[in-house]
Coordinates of C-alpha atoms and ligand atoms in Angstrom, one line a residue:
X1 CA -61.0 65.4 -45.7
X2 CA -59.4 63.2 -48.3
X3 CA -59.3 59.5 -49.5
X4 CA -56.9 56.8 -49.1
X5 CA -56.7 53.4 -50.5
X6 CA -54.2 50.6 -50.4
X7 CA -53.7 47.0 -51.6
X8 CA -51.3 44.0 -51.0
X9 CA -51.9 41.0 -52.9
X10 CA -50.5 39.1 -56.2
X11 CA -52.1 41.0 -59.0
X12 CA -51.1 44.5 -60.0
X13 CA -52.2 47.1 -57.5
X14 CA -52.5 50.1 -59.7
X15 CA -55.8 49.3 -61.3
X16 CA -57.4 48.6 -58.1
X17 CA -56.0 51.7 -56.5
X18 CA -57.2 53.8 -59.2
X19 CA -60.8 52.4 -59.1
X20 CA -60.7 52.8 -55.5
X21 CA -59.6 56.4 -56.0
X22 CA -62.5 57.1 -58.4
X23 CA -65.1 56.2 -55.8
X24 CA -63.3 58.4 -53.1
X25 CA -62.9 61.4 -55.3
X26 CA -65.7 63.1 -53.5
X27 CA -63.4 63.4 -50.4
X28 CA -61.0 65.5 -52.3
X29 CA -59.7 66.5 -55.7
X30 CA -56.7 68.9 -55.0
X31 CA -54.5 66.2 -56.2
X32 CA -54.2 62.5 -56.5
X33 CA -51.1 60.0 -56.3
X34 CA -49.9 56.5 -56.0
X35 CA -46.9 54.8 -54.6
X36 CA -46.0 51.2 -55.2
X37 CA -43.0 49.0 -54.3
X38 CA -41.4 47.6 -57.4
X39 CA -38.0 46.0 -57.9
X40 CA -37.0 46.7 -54.3
X41 CA -37.7 50.5 -54.6
X42 CA -40.5 52.8 -53.9
X43 CA -42.2 54.6 -56.8
X44 CA -44.4 57.6 -56.4
X45 CA -46.5 59.2 -59.1
X46 CA -48.5 62.3 -58.2
X47 CA -50.6 64.9 -60.1
X48 CA -52.3 68.1 -59.4
X49 CA -56.1 68.3 -59.9
X50 CA -58.4 65.6 -60.5
X51 CA -57.8 61.9 -60.7
X52 CA -58.0 62.1 -64.5
X53 CA -54.9 64.1 -64.5
X54 CA -53.0 61.3 -62.6
X55 CA -54.7 58.7 -64.9
X56 CA -53.2 60.5 -67.7
X57 CA -49.7 60.7 -66.2
X58 CA -50.0 56.9 -65.7
X59 CA -50.8 56.3 -69.4
X60 CA -48.2 54.1 -70.9
X61 CA -46.6 53.6 -67.6
X62 CA -46.1 49.9 -66.8
X63 CA -46.7 49.3 -63.1
X64 CA -46.6 45.6 -62.2
X65 CA -46.3 46.2 -58.5
X66 CA -48.6 44.1 -56.1
X67 CA -48.1 46.3 -53.1
X68 CA -49.4 50.0 -53.4
X69 CA -51.1 52.9 -51.8
X70 CA -53.1 55.7 -53.2
X71 CA -54.6 59.2 -52.2
X72 CA -56.9 61.8 -53.3
X73 CA -56.3 65.1 -51.4
X74 CA -58.2 67.8 -49.8
X75 CA -55.5 70.2 -48.8
X76 CA -55.5 71.3 -45.2
X77 CA -51.9 72.3 -44.8
X78 CA -49.9 73.4 -47.8
X79 CA -51.5 74.7 -51.1
X80 CA -52.6 72.2 -53.8
X81 CA -49.3 71.4 -55.5
X82 CA -47.3 68.2 -56.7
X83 CA -44.9 68.6 -54.0
X84 CA -47.6 68.7 -51.4
X85 CA -49.6 65.8 -53.1
X86 CA -49.6 62.6 -51.2
X87 CA -47.9 60.0 -51.1
X88 CA -44.9 61.4 -49.2
X89 CA -41.8 59.3 -49.4
X90 CA -38.5 59.4 -47.1
X91 CA -35.9 57.0 -47.8
X92 CA -37.7 53.7 -48.4
X93 CA -40.7 54.3 -46.7
X94 CA -44.0 55.9 -48.1
X95 CA -47.2 57.3 -46.5
X96 CA -50.6 58.3 -47.3
X97 CA -52.7 60.3 -44.6
X98 CA -56.1 61.6 -44.1
X99 CA -56.5 64.0 -41.2
X100 CA -54.5 66.8 -39.4
X101 CA -51.2 66.5 -37.5
X102 CA -51.7 69.2 -35.2
X103 CA -48.2 69.3 -33.5
X104 CA -46.6 69.2 -37.0
X105 CA -44.6 72.3 -36.6
X106 CA -42.9 71.1 -33.3
X107 CA -42.0 67.9 -35.0
X108 CA -40.9 69.5 -38.1
X109 CA -38.6 71.8 -36.1
X110 CA -37.3 68.8 -34.2
X111 CA -36.5 66.7 -37.2
X112 CA -35.1 69.6 -39.2
X113 CA -32.8 70.3 -36.5
X114 CA -31.7 66.5 -36.4
X115 CA -30.8 67.2 -40.2
X116 CA -34.1 66.0 -41.9
X117 CA -35.0 68.1 -45.1
X118 CA -38.5 68.6 -45.9
X119 CA -39.7 68.6 -49.5
X120 CA -43.5 69.8 -48.9
X121 CA -45.3 72.3 -46.8
X122 CA -47.8 69.5 -45.5
X123 CA -48.3 68.5 -41.8
X124 CA -48.3 64.8 -43.3
X125 CA -44.6 64.8 -44.1
X126 CA -43.4 64.7 -40.4
X127 CA -44.8 61.0 -40.5
X128 CA -42.5 59.5 -43.0
X129 CA -39.6 61.3 -41.5
X130 CA -40.5 60.0 -37.9
X131 CA -40.8 56.5 -39.5
X132 CA -37.5 56.9 -41.5
X133 CA -35.5 57.9 -38.2
X134 CA -36.9 55.1 -36.4
X135 CA -36.1 52.6 -39.0
X136 CA -32.5 53.9 -39.1
X137 CA -32.3 53.4 -35.4
X138 CA -33.0 49.8 -36.2
X139 CA -36.6 49.2 -35.4
X140 CA -38.8 47.2 -37.7
X141 CA -41.5 48.9 -39.7
X142 CA -44.3 47.9 -37.0
X143 CA -42.4 49.2 -34.2
X144 CA -41.3 52.3 -36.0
X145 CA -45.0 52.8 -36.9
X146 CA -46.1 52.5 -33.2
X147 CA -43.3 54.9 -32.0
X148 CA -44.2 57.5 -34.6
X149 CA -48.0 57.4 -33.7
X150 CA -47.1 58.0 -30.1
X151 CA -45.6 61.4 -31.2
X152 CA -48.7 62.6 -33.2
X153 CA -51.4 64.8 -31.9
X154 CA -54.5 65.3 -34.0
X155 CA -56.4 63.1 -36.3
X156 CA -55.0 60.4 -38.8
X157 CA -56.0 57.5 -41.1
X158 CA -52.6 56.2 -42.6
X159 CA -51.4 53.6 -44.9
X160 CA -47.6 52.8 -45.0
X161 CA -45.5 50.8 -47.2
X162 CA -41.8 50.2 -47.4
X163 CA -39.4 48.9 -49.9
X164 CA -37.7 46.8 -47.2
X165 CA -41.0 45.0 -46.5
X166 CA -42.6 44.2 -50.0
X167 CA -44.8 41.6 -48.3
X168 CA -47.0 44.1 -46.2
X169 CA -48.8 47.2 -45.9
X170 CA -49.5 48.8 -42.4
X171 CA -52.4 50.9 -41.4
X172 CA -53.4 52.9 -38.4
X173 CA -56.3 55.4 -37.3
X174 CA -57.3 58.0 -34.9
X175 CA -60.5 60.1 -35.6
X176 CA -60.3 59.5 -39.3
X177 CA -62.3 56.8 -40.9
X178 CA -60.4 53.5 -42.2
X179 CA -61.7 50.1 -43.1
X180 CA -59.8 46.9 -43.9
X181 CA -61.3 44.7 -46.9
X182 CA -60.5 41.0 -47.0
X183 CA -59.9 39.4 -50.2
X184 CA -58.9 36.1 -51.5
X185 CA -55.0 36.1 -51.1
X186 CA -55.2 39.8 -50.9
X187 CA -55.9 42.5 -48.5
X188 CA -57.1 46.1 -48.8
X189 CA -57.5 49.3 -46.7
X190 CA -59.7 52.3 -47.6
X191 CA -61.3 55.4 -46.3
X192 CA -64.8 54.3 -47.1
X193 CA -66.5 51.0 -48.1
X194 CA -67.4 52.0 -51.7
X195 CA -63.7 52.2 -52.6
X196 CA -63.5 48.3 -52.3
X197 CA -66.9 46.9 -53.0
X198 CA -65.9 45.9 -56.5
X199 CA -63.3 43.8 -54.7
X200 CA -64.8 42.5 -51.6
X201 CA -67.7 42.4 -49.3
X202 CA -65.6 41.4 -46.1
X203 CA -64.8 44.3 -44.0
X204 CA -63.0 45.2 -40.7
X205 CA -63.8 48.5 -39.3
X206 CA -60.8 49.9 -37.6
X207 CA -61.2 52.0 -34.4
X208 CA -59.2 54.5 -32.8
X209 CA -55.8 53.3 -31.7
X210 CA -55.7 50.3 -33.9
X211 CA -52.6 49.3 -36.0
X212 CA -53.1 47.0 -38.7
X213 CA -50.5 44.9 -40.3
X214 CA -52.0 43.6 -43.6
X215 CA -50.3 40.9 -45.9
X216 CA -51.7 38.5 -48.6
X217 CA -53.2 36.2 -46.2
X218 CA -55.1 38.9 -44.1
X219 CA -54.7 41.2 -41.3
X220 CA -53.4 41.2 -37.6
X221 CA -54.6 44.0 -35.7
X222 CA -52.8 45.5 -32.5
X223 CA -53.1 48.6 -30.1
X224 CA -50.4 51.2 -30.0
X225 CA -48.5 49.0 -27.5
X226 CA -48.6 45.8 -29.6
X227 CA -51.3 44.1 -27.9
X228 CA -53.5 42.0 -30.1
X229 CA -57.0 43.4 -30.6
X230 CA -59.9 41.5 -32.0
X231 CA -62.2 43.1 -34.4
X232 CA -65.1 41.4 -36.1
X233 CA -65.4 40.8 -39.8
X234 CA -68.6 42.3 -41.2
X235 CA -70.1 41.2 -44.6
X236 CA -71.6 44.2 -46.3
X237 CA -74.8 43.3 -48.6
X238 CA -74.9 46.8 -50.3
X239 CA -74.3 47.1 -53.8
X240 CA -71.8 49.8 -54.8
X241 CA -74.7 52.2 -55.7
X242 CA -76.3 51.4 -52.4
X243 CA -72.9 52.1 -50.5
X244 CA -72.5 55.4 -52.2
X245 CA -75.9 56.4 -50.9
X246 CA -74.4 55.4 -47.3
X247 CA -77.8 53.3 -46.5
X248 CA -80.0 56.2 -47.4
X249 CA -82.9 55.6 -49.9
X250 CA -81.9 58.6 -52.0
X251 CA -78.9 60.7 -52.4
X252 CA -81.1 63.8 -51.6
X253 CA -82.1 62.1 -48.2
X254 CA -78.1 61.4 -47.7
X255 CA -77.2 65.1 -48.4
X256 CA -79.9 66.1 -45.9
X257 CA -78.8 64.1 -43.2
X258 CA -75.1 64.8 -43.7
X259 CA -75.5 68.5 -43.6
X260 CA -74.2 68.9 -39.9
X261 CA -71.0 66.8 -40.6
X262 CA -70.5 68.6 -44.1
X263 CA -70.5 71.9 -42.3
X264 CA -68.3 70.9 -39.4
X265 CA -65.8 69.2 -41.8
X266 CA -65.9 72.5 -43.9
X267 CA -65.2 74.7 -40.8
X268 CA -62.6 72.6 -39.4
X269 CA -60.7 72.3 -42.8
X270 CA -61.0 75.9 -43.5
X271 CA -59.6 76.9 -39.8
X272 CA -56.9 74.5 -40.2
X273 CA -56.0 75.7 -43.7
X274 CA -55.7 79.2 -42.4
X275 CA -53.8 78.2 -39.4
X276 CA -51.4 76.3 -41.6
X277 CA -50.8 79.1 -44.0
X278 CA -50.1 81.5 -41.1
X279 CA -47.7 79.2 -39.6
X280 CA -45.9 78.5 -42.8
X281 CA -45.7 82.4 -43.7
X282 CA -44.4 82.8 -40.4
X283 CA -41.1 81.3 -41.3
X284 CA -41.2 77.6 -40.4
Ligands
LIG1 N1 -53.5 67.3 -43.8 C1 -53.1 66.6 -45.0 C2 -52.7 67.5 -46.1 O1 -53.0 68.5 -46.1 C3 -54.2 65.6 -45.2 C4 -55.3 66.2 -45.9 C5 -56.7 65.6 -45.8 O2 -56.9 64.7 -44.8 O3 -57.7 66.3 -46.1 O4 -52.2 67.2 -47.1

């Protein structure tokens, strides 16, 4: 489990992303990072440990970018380190991911054979490499994302930005949560509603197979083949405190009802992390 957040608009993204990540930190605290498109280039800032370490690193840095994505990591493949922290950038494209790409070793072998050099031990890094390859073949960002998603087995919530398209943020999901938040002249994505409640109350809940293209004016959603998909806009009445309680009356009640999911998440994460370690030690 980890948390992702993204913003495209006309005010600076960094404070919005940091605030969102604070609300998502319960989803992972191995590392945190931000990426923004500024001056025609992608800028990535990452830090091991809690979000406060990233905030410390950002102190004194001027980030005016109005397009950005952020991540707080709960490592499944690759130890908690700065190299393994998200966002992961390749060329002009940068990605944050929640989930597990189960066929990453095969994809990594294929991409390595084609000359791609990997900078992390994560399953996630195959995603920006696949995107980069498709972009170099001449596809546009949206097409490249669809082609990439068709190659992935496993689970993902993804947010993608590129220095070549500073006007948009793409997102997609399969078996990991992802919501789109609709603002006034700006659009957001996040793993969970509380991350965005200080910005908007209007949400679209993405479903498996959805690909969202977000810009300042809103979102366009399609399926993996580019066919338009209609998803209702829902207005959430919760206050941030109510949202954190997930609709339950008390945190204790929430914890009790979340136990089965928490145990399942823990077990799947642990097993995935053991498998990842074995594969990587095995000479990947
Ligand atoms: N599998 C990715 C990683 O280990 C994402 C982690 C997650 O979703 O918790 O970096």
